[in-house]
Rosetta silent file (secondary structure, phi, psi, omega in degrees, C-alpha in Angstrom):
SEQUENCE: MEVRKESNGLKNSMVTREELAIINQFTKRALKEDEVYTFAVRLCDNEVDRDGERFPRATLEELAELFVGKSGIFDHEWTAKGQAARIYRTEIVEEEGVCSQGEGRCYLKGYAYMLRGGENDALIAQIEGGIKKEVSVGCSVERCVCSICGEDINTCAHKKGEVYGGKVCCAELVNAQDAYEWSFVAVPAQPRAGVLKRCGGEDAGTLKTLVKRRGSRANQRELESLEKQAEVGKRYLSELRGEVKRLMLVCEQEADGEAIEKLAEKLDESELKEMEKLYRGKMAKKLGLRTQLTYGEKTKAAEDESDFRV
SCORE:     score description
SCORE:     0.000 S_00000001
   1 L     0.000  131.820  127.943   -0.308    0.388   -0.244 S_00000001
   2 E   -76.180  136.492 -153.009    1.323    3.591   -1.205 S_00000001
   3 L  -104.487 -173.474  171.332    0.506    5.954    1.755 S_00000001
   4 L   160.738   96.689  153.935    1.326   10.452    0.710 S_00000001
   5 E  -112.735  157.431  171.094    0.578   12.362    4.286 S_00000001
   6 E  -129.842  151.677  172.800    1.226   16.199    4.568 S_00000001
   7 L  -137.446  178.911 -175.814    2.242   17.639    8.104 S_00000001
   8 L  -171.312  169.140 -151.704    3.629   20.571    8.015 S_00000001
   9 L    47.061  154.294 -111.352    6.283   22.995    9.851 S_00000001
  10 L  -164.271  106.359  175.200    9.819   22.937    8.775 S_00000001
  11 L  -119.434  125.420  153.850   12.439   24.725   11.854 S_00000001
  12 L   -59.294  129.512  172.070   15.840   25.796   10.959 S_00000001
  13 L  -123.358 -163.332  172.861   18.718   24.947   13.332 S_00000001
  14 L  -102.781  167.158  174.844   22.740   25.683   12.271 S_00000001
  15 L   -95.300  151.916 -142.513   24.879   22.877   11.499 S_00000001
  16 L  -150.693  115.166 -175.127   27.083   21.336   13.953 S_00000001
  17 L   -22.829  -41.810 -128.982   30.687   19.307   13.652 S_00000001
  18 H   -97.544  -87.908 -120.929   28.615   16.488   15.053 S_00000001
  19 H  -104.896   12.327  172.938   26.005   16.883   12.141 S_00000001
  20 H   -86.381  -46.609  168.905   28.199   17.814    9.128 S_00000001
  21 H    -9.045  -96.283 -142.341   30.030   14.438   10.098 S_00000001
  22 L   -61.159  -13.298  156.490   27.160   12.421    9.027 S_00000001
  23 L   -54.273  -60.881  140.064   25.864   14.701    6.638 S_00000001
  24 L   -10.879 -170.258  -94.130   29.828   13.800    5.219 S_00000001
  25 L  -100.798   58.669  154.188   28.768   11.359    4.755 S_00000001
  26 L  -123.722   10.780 -161.169   25.935   11.139    1.501 S_00000001
  27 L  -147.592  143.304 -135.581   28.766   13.505   -0.589 S_00000001
  28 L  -121.613   23.789 -178.800   30.697   12.437   -2.610 S_00000001
  29 L  -165.386  116.521  179.840   33.218   15.070   -1.424 S_00000001
  30 L   -61.088  140.201  155.669   33.277   16.558    2.520 S_00000001
  31 L   -76.635  129.690  155.908   31.304   19.845    3.068 S_00000001
  32 L   -35.798  169.398   63.319   31.916   22.986    4.566 S_00000001
  33 L    63.503  -83.968 -157.306   30.586   24.687    7.293 S_00000001
  34 L   -97.389  -26.978 -160.351   29.140   27.328    5.365 S_00000001
  35 L   -96.842   71.161  170.861   28.168   25.797    2.006 S_00000001
  36 L  -122.375   53.466 -146.783   25.613   23.808    4.496 S_00000001
  37 L   -87.531  153.225  130.963   22.405   24.771    5.120 S_00000001
  38 E   -73.772 -159.337 -165.415   19.675   22.903    7.621 S_00000001
  39 E   145.747  114.394 -168.476   16.504   22.263    8.808 S_00000001
  40 L  -133.522  161.917 -144.835   14.286   20.671   10.512 S_00000001
  41 L  -147.394  122.763 -132.076   10.644   18.648    9.581 S_00000001
  42 L   -76.533   98.725  143.912    7.599   17.363   11.424 S_00000001
  43 L   -48.253  -63.687  167.296    6.937   14.273    8.671 S_00000001
  44 L  -137.116  118.385  154.682    4.395   12.137   10.225 S_00000001
  45 E  -117.942 -168.979  157.428    2.367   11.413   13.622 S_00000001
  46 L   -40.803  -44.518 -149.918    0.057    9.115   15.326 S_00000001
  47 L   -63.681  163.938  170.747   -2.636   11.150   14.961 S_00000001
  48 L   -95.418  147.938  177.169   -5.579    9.895   12.571 S_00000001
  49 L   -87.370 -172.001  163.843   -5.561   11.927    9.645 S_00000001
  50 L   -60.874  -15.598 -167.236   -8.207   13.944    7.362 S_00000001
  51 L  -101.489  -20.753  145.393   -8.466   10.200    5.816 S_00000001
  52 L   122.926   29.313 -174.229   -9.967    8.559    9.284 S_00000001
  53 E  -134.024  133.020  164.392   -6.185    6.395    8.440 S_00000001
  54 E   -76.617   95.251 -177.878   -3.427    6.809   11.265 S_00000001
  55 L   -70.252  129.927  137.441    0.637    5.778   11.371 S_00000001
  56 L  -116.486  171.510 -135.724    1.125    4.153   14.978 S_00000001
  57 L   -53.692   13.693 -157.108    3.875    4.341   16.706 S_00000001
  58 L  -104.078  -55.616 -176.273    5.324    1.356   15.926 S_00000001
  59 H   -82.599  -17.047  155.446    5.460    2.167   12.099 S_00000001
  60 H   -62.701  -55.190 -169.085    7.033    5.712   12.935 S_00000001
  61 H   -67.096  -18.472  175.995    9.815    3.901   14.198 S_00000001
  62 H   -73.569 -101.439 -155.026   10.330    1.682   10.760 S_00000001
  63 H   -43.533   41.416  164.510    9.683    4.861    8.626 S_00000001
  64 H  -105.423  -85.216  166.620   12.530    6.348   11.228 S_00000001
  65 H   -51.639  -41.528  174.873   14.983    4.643    9.697 S_00000001
  66 L   -94.104   42.724 -170.727   14.015    4.158    6.394 S_00000001
  67 L  -121.156  -24.800  166.754   13.483    8.221    5.244 S_00000001
  68 L  -135.238  159.384 -114.312   17.795    8.164    5.580 S_00000001
  69 L   117.435  -71.652 -159.316   18.624    9.288    2.417 S_00000001
  70 L   -55.485  108.760 -168.669   15.567   10.223    0.968 S_00000001
  71 L   -34.622 -169.705 -160.168   15.383   13.402   -1.516 S_00000001
  72 E  -146.265  153.816 -156.935   12.943   15.989   -0.656 S_00000001
  73 L   177.293  168.979 -172.858   11.095   17.040   -4.023 S_00000001
  74 L  -119.566  129.086 -178.040    8.069   19.550   -4.970 S_00000001
  75 L     3.520   86.752   82.598    4.256   17.992   -4.839 S_00000001
  76 L    86.643   50.518  167.125    5.623   14.304   -4.964 S_00000001
  77 L  -137.561  107.498 -176.259    7.306   14.679   -8.906 S_00000001
  78 L   -94.458   82.413  150.465    9.960   12.398   -8.884 S_00000001
  79 L  -125.309 -165.596 -169.492   12.466   13.194  -11.229 S_00000001
  80 L   -55.078  -45.706 -143.081   16.383   14.356  -10.369 S_00000001
  81 L   -61.974  -28.463  179.244   15.904   17.949  -11.424 S_00000001
  82 L   -54.175  -14.234 -167.692   13.344   18.828   -8.730 S_00000001
  83 L  -118.112  153.861 -163.883   15.127   17.485   -5.670 S_00000001
  84 L   -79.462  -98.884   79.927   15.936   19.498   -3.014 S_00000001
  85 L   161.726  -23.684 -128.059   16.811   18.036   -0.958 S_00000001
  86 L  -131.133   59.675 -164.624   18.660   15.191    1.162 S_00000001
  87 L   -40.278  142.836 -154.939   17.023   13.843    5.228 S_00000001
  88 L  -112.072  -43.772 -167.793   20.991   13.359    7.412 S_00000001
  89 E  -178.683  166.629 -172.080   18.835   11.824   10.299 S_00000001
  90 E  -158.579  149.453 -161.244   15.768   11.333   12.044 S_00000001
  91 L  -146.078  152.574 -178.258   14.391   10.734   15.656 S_00000001
  92 L   -73.913   35.091 -175.593   10.721   10.082   17.120 S_00000001
  93 L   -21.827  106.613  168.605    9.552   13.223   19.255 S_00000001
  94 E  -116.098 -178.337 -152.577    7.133   12.862   21.941 S_00000001
  95 L  -107.731  127.540 -170.626    4.441   15.103   22.507 S_00000001
  96 L   -62.273  168.817  169.803    2.029   15.697   25.642 S_00000001
  97 L   107.062  159.328 -155.631   -0.488   13.999   26.198 S_00000001
  98 L  -131.425  145.459  166.448   -2.770   10.790   23.985 S_00000001
  99 L   -99.516 -175.713 -162.422   -3.479   11.287   20.312 S_00000001
 100 L   -76.032   -5.643  161.601   -7.873    9.893   19.520 S_00000001
 101 L  -117.011   31.430 -156.041   -6.929    6.032   19.734 S_00000001
 102 L    39.050   -0.077  137.774   -5.058    6.475   23.125 S_00000001
 103 L   -19.953  177.463   31.322   -1.415    6.346   21.975 S_00000001
 104 L    25.836   95.325  173.241    1.185    8.388   23.330 S_00000001
 105 L   -54.564  136.153  169.682    1.544   11.761   20.579 S_00000001
 106 E  -168.510  144.400  175.464    4.314   11.586   19.165 S_00000001
 107 E  -145.336  174.198 -173.510    5.440   12.208   15.643 S_00000001
 108 L   -34.822  -50.066   58.559    8.275   11.919   13.037 S_00000001
 109 L   148.203   97.753  170.428   10.850   14.960   12.890 S_00000001
 110 E   -27.001  145.490  124.680   13.078   15.082    9.723 S_00000001
 111 E  -120.808  151.213 -169.141   16.409   17.073    9.607 S_00000001
 112 E  -110.766  167.282  168.978   17.380   17.814    6.412 S_00000001
 113 E  -150.735  174.614 -167.789   20.222   19.484    4.589 S_00000001
 114 L  -148.831  173.588 -173.655   20.710   21.518    1.569 S_00000001
 115 L  -112.151  149.990 -160.960   23.341   22.927   -0.610 S_00000001
 116 L  -120.145  145.036  158.123   23.371   26.911   -0.026 S_00000001
 117 E   116.515  126.568 -155.119   24.494   28.560   -3.053 S_00000001
 118 L    10.040  -83.922  173.697   22.665   29.938   -7.070 S_00000001
 119 L   -99.839   13.128  143.317   18.636   28.376   -6.893 S_00000001
 120 E   -97.441   39.968  137.309   18.411   27.080   -2.858 S_00000001
 121 L  -139.184   35.063  135.216   18.675   30.153   -2.180 S_00000001
 122 L   -89.937   -9.572 -167.697   15.511   31.792   -2.819 S_00000001
 123 H   -50.271  -44.459 -149.600   14.552   27.806   -1.905 S_00000001
 124 H   -72.471  -42.510 -139.565   16.327   28.912    1.424 S_00000001
 125 H   -89.109  -36.199  159.950   15.035   32.474    2.095 S_00000001
 126 H   -24.073  -61.000  178.266   11.035   30.575    1.194 S_00000001
 127 H   -58.811  -36.554 -167.588   11.797   28.224    3.817 S_00000001
 128 H   -66.199  -30.670 -173.176   13.202   31.334    6.409 S_00000001
 129 L   -87.652   29.374 -172.178    9.878   33.574    5.176 S_00000001
 130 L    23.228   20.766  170.272    7.577   30.008    6.357 S_00000001
 131 L   -75.371  -36.411  171.814    6.396   30.351    2.894 S_00000001
 132 L   -96.047  117.897 -114.532    7.615   26.670    2.680 S_00000001
 133 L  -171.585  -52.422 -143.810    5.935   25.159    5.737 S_00000001
 134 E  -110.712   71.912 -174.781    3.651   22.061    4.135 S_00000001
 135 L   -76.218  136.000  120.296    5.750   18.133    3.699 S_00000001
 136 E  -110.927  162.347 -167.877    4.185   15.252    2.479 S_00000001
 137 E  -130.473  144.250 -151.816    5.850   11.842    2.609 S_00000001
 138 L  -134.919   89.976 -159.104    5.308    9.193    0.167 S_00000001
 139 L  -141.410  169.168 -168.146    6.226    4.979    2.031 S_00000001
 140 E  -142.582  116.617   89.640    4.374    2.269    1.029 S_00000001
 141 E   176.424 -103.854 -105.077    2.727   -0.153    3.479 S_00000001
 142 L   -67.319   -6.931 -148.945    2.309   -3.637    4.006 S_00000001
 143 L  -165.415  141.390  177.858   -1.210   -3.853    5.582 S_00000001
 144 L  -116.551  137.282 -153.233   -4.590   -1.219    6.360 S_00000001
 145 L  -103.823 -148.317  164.223   -5.839   -2.149    8.926 S_00000001
 146 L  -171.685  119.846 -151.197   -8.971   -2.270   11.252 S_00000001
 147 L   -83.107  -53.048  139.340   -8.563    0.086   14.812 S_00000001
 148 L    -4.448 -100.055 -168.825  -11.461   -2.227   15.809 S_00000001
 149 L   -93.559  -30.021  172.289  -11.404   -5.924   14.877 S_00000001
 150 L    99.480  -24.306  138.380   -7.821   -6.222   13.970 S_00000001
 151 L   -76.428   92.765  171.807   -8.623   -7.397   10.573 S_00000001
 152 L    14.039  105.341  134.481   -7.820   -5.812    6.549 S_00000001
 153 L   -29.596  -18.987  169.265   -9.794   -2.499    6.462 S_00000001
 154 L   -76.618  -55.189 -155.840  -10.674   -3.526    3.417 S_00000001
 155 L  -118.229   17.295 -174.480  -12.517   -6.634    3.504 S_00000001
 156 L  -125.425  167.782 -154.360  -14.058   -6.261    7.639 S_00000001
 157 L   -85.312  -10.853 -146.488  -17.672   -4.967    8.411 S_00000001
 158 L   -94.860   53.863   38.223  -16.546   -1.995   10.892 S_00000001
 159 L   119.114  131.310 -143.971  -16.287    0.944    8.032 S_00000001
 160 L  -109.273  104.804  143.226  -13.633    3.643    9.146 S_00000001
 161 L   139.464  -16.523 -177.996  -14.772    7.259   10.612 S_00000001
 162 L   -81.994  179.940   88.317  -18.505    5.469   12.653 S_00000001
 163 E    31.087   82.628 -148.345  -18.619    4.541   15.820 S_00000001
 164 E  -133.351  111.280 -175.528  -17.893    1.384   17.769 S_00000001
 165 L    16.582   78.451  169.487  -18.158    0.764   21.869 S_00000001
 166 L    58.889   -9.261 -162.179  -17.329    4.373   21.904 S_00000001
 167 E  -130.141  154.638 -173.636  -13.953    4.227   19.409 S_00000001
 168 E  -106.600  132.638  168.282  -14.086    5.839   16.217 S_00000001
 169 L   -87.873 -174.068 -144.242  -12.384    3.180   13.699 S_00000001
 170 L   167.385  132.596  138.869   -9.654    4.072   11.780 S_00000001
 171 E   -18.453  119.809 -153.361   -7.274    3.392    9.288 S_00000001
 172 E  -139.727   83.220 -171.865   -4.557    1.917   11.230 S_00000001
 173 L   -52.279  138.926  177.903   -0.554    2.230    8.520 S_00000001
 174 L  -168.970  121.633  146.041    1.556   -1.573   10.358 S_00000001
 175 L    61.205   68.846  177.223    4.695   -2.967    8.935 S_00000001
 176 E   -53.778  133.756  151.131    6.252    0.201    6.712 S_00000001
 177 E  -167.775   22.970  114.546    8.459   -1.071    4.244 S_00000001
 178 E  -147.598 -146.639 -119.316   10.048    1.509    2.474 S_00000001
 179 L   150.546   68.421  177.808    9.989    5.222    1.783 S_00000001
 180 L   -36.377  -14.979  134.036    9.924    7.659   -1.469 S_00000001
 181 L   167.669  163.796 -162.378   10.467   10.423   -0.943 S_00000001
 182 E  -103.767  153.071  164.868    9.234   13.550    1.556 S_00000001
 183 L   179.603  115.908 -157.178    7.842   16.703   -0.373 S_00000001
 184 L   -42.825  132.241  160.372    7.004   20.898    0.090 S_00000001
 185 E  -151.559  146.818 -166.872    3.667   20.551   -1.239 S_00000001
 186 L   -75.256  -41.975  163.589    1.386   23.715   -1.528 S_00000001
 187 L  -109.966   65.949 -163.869   -1.994   23.336   -0.293 S_00000001
 188 L   -66.562   -0.321 -174.446   -1.817   20.202    2.258 S_00000001
 189 L   -82.494  -41.010  142.903   -5.809   21.459    3.581 S_00000001
 190 L  -142.795 -153.578 -147.832   -6.838   20.321    0.421 S_00000001
 191 L   -31.940  117.508  167.322   -9.474   17.787   -0.163 S_00000001
 192 L    85.751   -4.992 -165.136   -7.152   14.700   -1.698 S_00000001
 193 L   -95.453  135.763  179.833   -3.494   16.826   -2.267 S_00000001
 194 L   107.679  -19.016 -140.009   -0.988   14.626   -2.007 S_00000001
 195 L  -126.773  120.809 -175.767   -2.291   11.574   -1.225 S_00000001
 196 L  -124.956  128.453  177.605   -1.846    8.169   -3.140 S_00000001
 197 L  -137.935  124.593  149.411   -2.814    4.600   -1.765 S_00000001
 198 L   -81.153   84.365 -134.657   -1.928    1.095   -3.240 S_00000001
 199 L  -115.197  164.977 -151.599   -2.467   -1.895   -2.132 S_00000001
 200 L    65.322    2.173  177.672   -0.530   -4.899   -2.427 S_00000001
 201 L   156.451 -141.011  167.987    2.581   -3.348   -4.356 S_00000001
 202 L   -91.608  -69.488 -173.132    3.824   -1.654   -7.353 S_00000001
 203 L  -123.832   53.200  146.424    0.476   -2.824   -9.600 S_00000001
 204 L   -91.804   95.302  170.867   -1.995   -4.142   -7.034 S_00000001
 205 L  -109.231 -178.416  179.168   -4.674   -2.602   -6.360 S_00000001
 206 L   -52.751  154.266 -173.462   -8.299   -2.696   -5.129 S_00000001
 207 H   -42.346  -66.207 -135.705  -10.797   -5.164   -6.676 S_00000001
 208 H   -68.091  -28.967  175.146  -12.971   -2.503   -7.515 S_00000001
 209 H   -69.060  -54.004  162.651   -9.697   -0.230   -8.688 S_00000001
 210 H   -26.167  -52.922 -174.180   -8.532   -3.230  -11.256 S_00000001
 211 H   -60.697   -1.801 -134.735  -12.231   -3.659  -13.292 S_00000001
 212 H   -81.964  -66.165  130.796  -12.102   -0.171  -13.441 S_00000001
 213 H     0.059  -84.160 -165.323   -8.613   -0.663  -15.099 S_00000001
 214 H  -160.861   80.334 -176.673   -9.184   -3.802  -17.075 S_00000001
 215 L  -154.255  158.185  171.715  -12.526   -4.902  -16.466 S_00000001
 216 L  -118.823  175.759  148.495  -15.013   -4.861  -19.451 S_00000001
 217 L    -2.141  -44.464 -177.715  -19.250   -4.148  -19.168 S_00000001
 218 L   -92.202  -43.840  162.506  -20.113   -6.975  -17.512 S_00000001
 219 L   -19.899 -117.440  122.877  -17.694   -7.190  -15.966 S_00000001
 220 L    56.831  -92.420 -179.020  -18.657   -4.106  -14.370 S_00000001
 221 H  -115.667  -12.931  136.664  -21.694   -4.561  -13.428 S_00000001
 222 H   -21.193  -40.308 -174.295  -21.048   -7.839  -11.498 S_00000001
 223 H  -106.206 -139.296 -101.879  -18.341   -5.477   -9.119 S_00000001
 224 H   -51.123  -56.635 -170.758  -21.995   -3.290   -9.234 S_00000001
 225 H   -57.155  -42.108  169.160  -24.210   -5.959   -7.968 S_00000001
 226 L   -50.351  -51.588  174.724  -21.592   -7.733   -5.132 S_00000001
 227 H   -72.370  -80.922 -142.638  -21.261   -4.012   -3.439 S_00000001
 228 H   -70.132   19.983  179.038  -25.377   -3.356   -2.991 S_00000001
 229 H  -102.792    9.401  175.551  -25.762   -7.501   -1.819 S_00000001
 230 H   -82.136  -22.222  131.420  -22.732   -6.649    0.316 S_00000001
 231 H    -0.918  -89.790  173.866  -24.294   -3.777    1.381 S_00000001
 232 H   -26.468  -86.530  175.881  -27.591   -5.434    1.974 S_00000001
 233 H   -78.724  -17.628  156.712  -25.400   -7.689    4.342 S_00000001
 234 H   -42.865  -58.700 -121.467  -23.746   -4.980    6.452 S_00000001
 235 H   -31.569   -8.050 -158.643  -26.345   -3.388    7.301 S_00000001
 236 H   -87.880  -11.104  151.751  -28.235   -7.167    7.777 S_00000001
 237 H   -43.233  -77.964 -176.833  -25.056   -7.829   10.086 S_00000001
 238 H   -14.764  -76.963 -167.402  -25.080   -4.691   11.600 S_00000001
 239 H   -28.127  -60.854  149.598  -29.083   -5.494   12.234 S_00000001
 240 H     4.320  -95.907 -174.871  -27.573   -9.186   13.980 S_00000001
 241 H   -23.700  -73.065  170.867  -25.121   -7.321   15.617 S_00000001
 242 H   -60.616  -58.786  179.607  -27.507   -4.851   17.770 S_00000001
 243 H   -44.911  -71.319 -168.615  -30.413   -7.477   18.687 S_00000001
 244 H   -25.974  -74.205  173.880  -27.458   -9.517   20.101 S_00000001
 245 H   -40.231  -39.667  164.624  -26.080   -6.860   22.031 S_00000001
 246 H   -57.334  -81.302 -170.353  -29.991   -5.788   23.113 S_00000001
 247 H   -28.241  -61.725 -173.941  -30.920   -9.546   24.498 S_00000001
 248 H   -17.762  -67.246 -158.570  -26.880   -9.480   26.068 S_00000001
 249 H  -112.199   26.184  155.019  -28.329   -6.783   28.107 S_00000001
 250 H   -66.408  -22.928 -155.892  -31.964   -7.838   29.209 S_00000001
 251 H  -108.927  -14.624  175.190  -30.377  -11.046   30.200 S_00000001
 252 L  -109.166   51.540 -126.335  -27.137   -9.717   31.844 S_00000001
 253 L   -80.480   -4.018  165.157  -28.540   -6.046   33.429 S_00000001
 254 L   -32.322  -65.262 -164.296  -25.017   -6.692   35.569 S_00000001
 255 L   -72.259 -148.743 -163.399  -22.838   -6.647   33.304 S_00000001
 256 L  -129.936  173.639 -125.126  -21.253   -3.549   31.757 S_00000001
 257 L  -142.331  109.689  140.399  -22.857   -2.348   28.889 S_00000001
 258 L   174.585  -66.103 -178.776  -19.474   -0.981   27.325 S_00000001
 259 L   -68.718  -14.730   92.295  -17.511   -4.393   27.575 S_00000001
 260 L    34.062  -77.275 -168.955  -21.111   -5.681   25.825 S_00000001
 261 L   -97.197  -26.872  122.113  -20.565   -3.971   22.911 S_00000001
 262 L   -48.733   -5.785  161.975  -17.070   -5.179   22.477 S_00000001
 263 L  -110.051  -15.734  118.295  -17.100   -8.183   22.496 S_00000001
 264 L    47.685  -76.947 -162.281  -20.210   -7.348   19.610 S_00000001
 265 L  -112.752   20.800 -164.634  -18.049   -6.254   17.757 S_00000001
 266 L  -156.738    4.563  169.998  -15.009   -8.914   17.131 S_00000001
 267 L   -80.606 -143.243  169.763  -18.084  -11.595   17.093 S_00000001
 268 L  -156.180 -137.724 -164.365  -19.209  -12.938   13.605 S_00000001
 269 L   -88.111  -62.800  145.407  -22.057  -13.702   11.450 S_00000001
 270 L    -8.517  -41.333  173.107  -21.713  -17.688   13.604 S_00000001
 271 L  -107.728  -17.703  169.505  -21.029  -16.489   16.484 S_00000001
 272 L   -82.994   29.958 -154.349  -23.892  -13.398   16.441 S_00000001
 273 L  -161.630  -31.902  168.176  -26.495  -16.052   15.203 S_00000001
 274 L   -92.331  -42.629  165.427  -25.856  -18.516   18.327 S_00000001
 275 H   -42.024  -30.243 -161.817  -25.673  -16.240   20.621 S_00000001
 276 H   -88.792 -102.797  149.641  -28.658  -14.475   19.557 S_00000001
 277 H    25.249 -109.621 -164.957  -30.096  -18.314   20.023 S_00000001
 278 H   -47.267  -93.039 -147.040  -28.646  -18.869   23.465 S_00000001
 279 H   -59.550    2.169  162.390  -29.239  -15.297   24.911 S_00000001
 280 H   -95.199   -0.159  152.858  -33.427  -15.325   23.719 S_00000001
 281 H   -35.288  -83.740  130.334  -33.498  -18.167   25.329 S_00000001
 282 H     4.709 -114.760 -140.598  -32.102  -16.678   28.460 S_00000001
 283 H   -65.696  -30.962  138.720  -34.362  -14.184   28.337 S_00000001
 284 L    15.925  -80.114 -144.551  -37.330  -15.887   27.585 S_00000001
 285 L   -66.983  -56.458 -176.939  -36.351  -18.556   30.551 S_00000001
 286 L   -90.989   -0.547  156.157  -36.591  -15.242   32.615 S_00000001
 287 L   -91.768   32.645  178.404  -39.613  -13.285   31.432 S_00000001
 288 L    28.530   84.207  145.911  -41.556  -16.477   31.596 S_00000001
 289 L  -115.855  160.860 -162.807  -42.818  -17.043   27.983 S_00000001
 290 L   -52.890  -71.388 -162.371  -45.016  -18.899   26.944 S_00000001
 291 L    48.037  155.857 -175.064  -46.506  -20.546   24.082 S_00000001
 292 L  -104.531  -97.653   -2.061  -50.682  -18.952   24.270 S_00000001
 293 L   160.449   58.982 -170.746  -51.549  -21.545   22.649 S_00000001
 294 L   -70.629   36.861 -155.918  -50.968  -25.324   25.205 S_00000001
 295 L   -82.440   10.510  167.889  -52.784  -27.796   22.345 S_00000001
 296 L   -84.272  -69.329 -178.541  -50.573  -30.535   23.548 S_00000001
 297 H   -35.225  -46.493 -145.000  -51.584  -30.373   28.394 S_00000001
 298 H   -81.362  -55.754  162.811  -55.120  -29.482   26.518 S_00000001
 299 H    18.526  -80.222 -170.161  -54.976  -33.644   24.412 S_00000001
 300 H   -29.098  -63.206 -178.859  -53.213  -34.438   27.054 S_00000001
 301 H   -43.905  -42.247 -126.330  -55.984  -33.148   29.683 S_00000001
 302 H  -103.666  -79.632  159.174  -58.378  -34.371   27.537 S_00000001
 303 H   -41.040   -0.764 -166.612  -57.157  -37.696   27.516 S_00000001
 304 H  -123.821  -49.629 -163.260  -56.577  -38.583   31.432 S_00000001
 305 H   -93.987    5.549  139.922  -59.858  -37.532   31.801 S_00000001
 306 L    -2.516  -73.648 -159.871  -61.167  -40.449   29.546 S_00000001
 307 L   -34.822  -81.582 -178.830  -60.527  -43.217   32.718 S_00000001
 308 L   -40.485   -6.398  167.029  -64.100  -40.842   33.821 S_00000001
 309 L   -94.748  178.649 -163.287  -66.642  -40.881   31.701 S_00000001
 310 L  -119.186    0.000    0.000  -69.638  -43.378   32.315 S_00000001
């Protein structure tokens, strides 16, 4: 899965001898302090973004290693001409509080360098003046999992942005595979600006994407039909899950409601049906329910009275 995410916040810093030694590991000749301009950039954090996705801390730590040595470009245009800077080291920075998913706030900070002189002086002036500030990252992750059930977000029953058991569902980007580049972008708040996602590697994609690109009209109609059936199935599963919660709350009045909701959210269809059957029986016993027409009992009574007939 390819991912591009926006962030903001550039901070320039004075280059030290220690920093210069690290930078020179990426150069063909040893650079001097007055030849180099350095600045720090907030690459990405562990908060849920506008797409309903986030990088867990573990993924940020993986990306920290992968982004070392990667180039900074403009608007994700992958051309050698557009290379402006290079990250020479990274670190995970702790922040106060916790993110919406309960994890301690943190972000991936990159330290970048660029050469002074020529066209770069204009870019340095823009960085210093706060004009060039927002950045976006391009990277690849292995999986995009649901924060509720831990399964693939594209195949599970949960939807990003919806609340389950008091917790907002989001997609967690896990197992970083590669970091391509980081880019200066003009309008990071623009819907879907600088965002590209692809599951399963370079040539793969979602089934819907593949059908649209390569499928026939018949394939597209079949996919539309399957999507409608899937929506019906999701509604059925949601209603079944709601009924199981209701029955459990009636029968287990001392149980914690939030715990019941969390339990129900993790059950699949067969498990939900078993729970519905079990708790429907418990509720019938609890409320003393019985059928109004007791045919068997009347028949038995009539048979028993036959011995007293003359």
